[in-house]
Coordinates of N, CA and C in Angstrom, one line a residue:
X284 N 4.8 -6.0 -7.0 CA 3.5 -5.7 -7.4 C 2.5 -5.9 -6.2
X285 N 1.8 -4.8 -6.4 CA 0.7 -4.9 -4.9 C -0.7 -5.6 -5.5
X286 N -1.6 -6.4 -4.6 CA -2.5 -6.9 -5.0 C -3.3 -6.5 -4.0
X287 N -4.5 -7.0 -4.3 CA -5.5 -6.9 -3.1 C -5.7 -7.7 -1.6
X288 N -4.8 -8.8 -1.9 CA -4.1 -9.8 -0.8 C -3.2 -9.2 0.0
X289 N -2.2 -8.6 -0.6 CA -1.3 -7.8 0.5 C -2.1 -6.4 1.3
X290 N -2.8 -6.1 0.4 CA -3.9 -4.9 1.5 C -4.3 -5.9 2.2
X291 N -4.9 -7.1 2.0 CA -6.0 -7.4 3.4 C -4.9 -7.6 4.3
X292 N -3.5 -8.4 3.8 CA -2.8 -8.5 5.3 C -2.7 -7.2 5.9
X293 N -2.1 -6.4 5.0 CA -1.9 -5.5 5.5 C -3.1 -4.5 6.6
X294 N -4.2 -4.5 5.8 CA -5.5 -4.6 7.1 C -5.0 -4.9 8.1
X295 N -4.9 -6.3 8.1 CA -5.4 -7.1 9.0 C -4.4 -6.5 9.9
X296 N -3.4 -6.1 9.9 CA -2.6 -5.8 11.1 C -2.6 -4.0 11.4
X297 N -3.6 -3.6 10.8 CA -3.7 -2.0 11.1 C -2.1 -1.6 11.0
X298 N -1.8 -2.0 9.9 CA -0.4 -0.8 9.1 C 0.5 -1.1 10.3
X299 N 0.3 -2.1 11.4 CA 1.4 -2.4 12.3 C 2.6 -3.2 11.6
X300 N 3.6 -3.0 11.3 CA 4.6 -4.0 10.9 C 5.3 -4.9 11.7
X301 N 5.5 -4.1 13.1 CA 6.4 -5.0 14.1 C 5.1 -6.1 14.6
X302 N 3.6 -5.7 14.4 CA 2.7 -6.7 15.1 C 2.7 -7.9 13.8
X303 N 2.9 -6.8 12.6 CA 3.1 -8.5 11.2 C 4.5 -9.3 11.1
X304 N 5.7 -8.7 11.7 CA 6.2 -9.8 12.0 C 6.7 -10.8 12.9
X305 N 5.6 -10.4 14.3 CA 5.8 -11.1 15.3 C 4.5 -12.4 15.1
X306 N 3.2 -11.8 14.3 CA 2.5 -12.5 15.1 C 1.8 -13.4 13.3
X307 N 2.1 -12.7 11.9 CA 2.1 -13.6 11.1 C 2.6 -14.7 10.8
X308 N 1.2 -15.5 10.1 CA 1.0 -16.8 9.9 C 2.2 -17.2 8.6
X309 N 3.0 -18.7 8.5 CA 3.6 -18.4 7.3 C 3.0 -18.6 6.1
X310 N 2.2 -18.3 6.3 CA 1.2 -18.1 4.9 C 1.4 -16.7 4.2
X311 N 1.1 -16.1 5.9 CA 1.0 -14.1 5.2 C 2.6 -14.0 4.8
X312 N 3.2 -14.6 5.5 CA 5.1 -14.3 5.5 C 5.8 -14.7 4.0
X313 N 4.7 -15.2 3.0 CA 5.3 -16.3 2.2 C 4.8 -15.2 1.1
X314 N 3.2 -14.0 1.3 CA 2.7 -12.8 0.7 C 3.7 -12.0 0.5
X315 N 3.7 -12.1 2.0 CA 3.9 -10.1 2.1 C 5.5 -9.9 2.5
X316 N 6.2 -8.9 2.0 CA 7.5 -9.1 2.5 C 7.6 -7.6 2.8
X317 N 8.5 -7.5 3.4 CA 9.0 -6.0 3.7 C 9.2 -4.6 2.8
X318 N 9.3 -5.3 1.4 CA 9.5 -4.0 0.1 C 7.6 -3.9 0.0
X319 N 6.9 -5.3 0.0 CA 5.4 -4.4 -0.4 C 4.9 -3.7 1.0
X320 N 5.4 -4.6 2.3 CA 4.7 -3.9 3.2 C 5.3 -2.2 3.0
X321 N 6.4 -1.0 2.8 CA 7.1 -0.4 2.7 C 6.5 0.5 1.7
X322 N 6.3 -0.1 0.4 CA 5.8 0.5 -0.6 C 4.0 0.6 -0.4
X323 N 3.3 -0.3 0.1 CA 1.6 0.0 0.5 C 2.1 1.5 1.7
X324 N 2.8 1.5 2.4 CA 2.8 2.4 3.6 C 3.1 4.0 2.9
X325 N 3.9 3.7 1.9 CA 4.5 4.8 1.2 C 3.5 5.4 0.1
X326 N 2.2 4.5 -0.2 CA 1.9 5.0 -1.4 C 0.5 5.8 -0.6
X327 N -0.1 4.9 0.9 CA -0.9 5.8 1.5 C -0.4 7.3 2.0
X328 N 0.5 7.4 2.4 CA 1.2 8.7 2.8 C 1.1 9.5 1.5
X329 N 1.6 8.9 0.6 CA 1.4 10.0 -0.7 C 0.0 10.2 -0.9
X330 N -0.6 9.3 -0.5 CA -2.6 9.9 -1.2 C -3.4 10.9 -0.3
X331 N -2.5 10.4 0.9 CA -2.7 11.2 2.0 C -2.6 12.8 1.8
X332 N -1.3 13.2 1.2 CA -1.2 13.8 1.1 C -1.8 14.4 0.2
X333 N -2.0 14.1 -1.1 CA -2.9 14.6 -2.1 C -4.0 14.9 -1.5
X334 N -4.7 14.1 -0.8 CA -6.2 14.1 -0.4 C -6.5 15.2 0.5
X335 N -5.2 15.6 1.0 CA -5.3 17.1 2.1 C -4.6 18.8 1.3
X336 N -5.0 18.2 -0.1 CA -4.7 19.0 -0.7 C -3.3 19.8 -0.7
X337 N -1.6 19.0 -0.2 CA -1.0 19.4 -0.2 C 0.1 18.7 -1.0
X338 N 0.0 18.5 -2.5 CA 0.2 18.0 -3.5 C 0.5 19.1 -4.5
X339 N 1.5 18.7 -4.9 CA 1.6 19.8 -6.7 C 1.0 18.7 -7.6
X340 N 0.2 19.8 -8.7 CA 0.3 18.4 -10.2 C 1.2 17.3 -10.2
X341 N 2.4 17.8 -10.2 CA 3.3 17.3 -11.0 C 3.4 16.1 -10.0
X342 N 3.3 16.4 -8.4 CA 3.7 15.2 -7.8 C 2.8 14.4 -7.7
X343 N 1.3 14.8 -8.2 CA -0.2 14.1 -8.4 C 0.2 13.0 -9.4
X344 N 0.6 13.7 -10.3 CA 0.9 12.6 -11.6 C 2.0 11.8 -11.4
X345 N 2.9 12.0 -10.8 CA 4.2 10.8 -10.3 C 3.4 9.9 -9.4
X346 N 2.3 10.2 -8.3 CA 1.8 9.4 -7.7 C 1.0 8.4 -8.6
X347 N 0.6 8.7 -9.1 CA -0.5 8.5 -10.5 C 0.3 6.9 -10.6
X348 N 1.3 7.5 -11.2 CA 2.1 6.9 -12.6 C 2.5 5.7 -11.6
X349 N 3.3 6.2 -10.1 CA 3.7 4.8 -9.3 C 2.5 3.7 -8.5
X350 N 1.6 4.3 -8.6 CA 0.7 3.7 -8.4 C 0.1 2.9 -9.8
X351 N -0.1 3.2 -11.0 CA -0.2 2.1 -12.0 C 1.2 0.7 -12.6
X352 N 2.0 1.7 -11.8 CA 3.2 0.7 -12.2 C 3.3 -0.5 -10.9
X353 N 2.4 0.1 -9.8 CA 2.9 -0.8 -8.6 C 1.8 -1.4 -8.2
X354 N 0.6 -1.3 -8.9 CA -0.6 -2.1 -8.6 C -1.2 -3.2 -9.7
X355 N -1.5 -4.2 -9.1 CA -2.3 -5.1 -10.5 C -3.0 -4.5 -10.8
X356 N -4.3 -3.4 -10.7 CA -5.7 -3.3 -11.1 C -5.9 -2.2 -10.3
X357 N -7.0 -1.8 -10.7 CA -7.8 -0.6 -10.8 C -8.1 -0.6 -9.2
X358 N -8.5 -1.7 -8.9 CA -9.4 -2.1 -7.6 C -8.4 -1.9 -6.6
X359 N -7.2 -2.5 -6.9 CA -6.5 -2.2 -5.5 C -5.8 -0.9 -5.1
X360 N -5.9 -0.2 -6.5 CA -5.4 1.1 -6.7 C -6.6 2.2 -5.6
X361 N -7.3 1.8 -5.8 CA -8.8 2.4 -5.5 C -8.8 2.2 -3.1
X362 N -9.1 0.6 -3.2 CA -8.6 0.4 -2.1 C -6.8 1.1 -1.0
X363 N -6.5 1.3 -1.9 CA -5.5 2.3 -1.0 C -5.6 3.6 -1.3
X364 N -6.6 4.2 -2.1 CA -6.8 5.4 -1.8 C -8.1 5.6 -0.5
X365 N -8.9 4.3 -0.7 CA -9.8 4.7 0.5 C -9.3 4.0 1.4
X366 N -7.6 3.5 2.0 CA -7.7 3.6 3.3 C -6.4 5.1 3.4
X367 N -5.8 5.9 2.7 CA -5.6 7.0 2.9 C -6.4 8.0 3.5

């Protein structure tokens, strides 16, 4: 499940993965692991795409759907559409 905590790490290293696990704290390491870092990367590419209008319905609403099954809340749902 993605929260609003794994976005900020995820921020915090500008979508670098090799700079999150060279240079995170074991704090973030103990957050964020490699399936959410993987899956935040994957779900902005998909909004991405939606947002450039090269999306079918059908794959609008699969994004939809993996995005309510893979987010806590509305807000963080929201926050990875505005960093796509």
């Amino acid at each position: 499940m993605i929260t609003l905590k794994h976005i900020e790490i995820y921020k915090s290293y500008n979508g670098d993965g090799e700079g999150f696990v060279r240079c995170a704290t074991p704090e973030e390491k103990a957050i964020m692991d490699y399936k959410r870092w993987s899956l935040i990367e994957s779900l902005i590419q998909d909004i991405s795409l939606i947002k450039k209008g090269l999306a079918s319905e059908a794959y609008i609403k699969t994004i939809d759907e993996r995005l309510k099954e893979n987010c806590d809340s509305k807000e963080t749902i929201q926050s990875l559409r505005d960093m796509a």
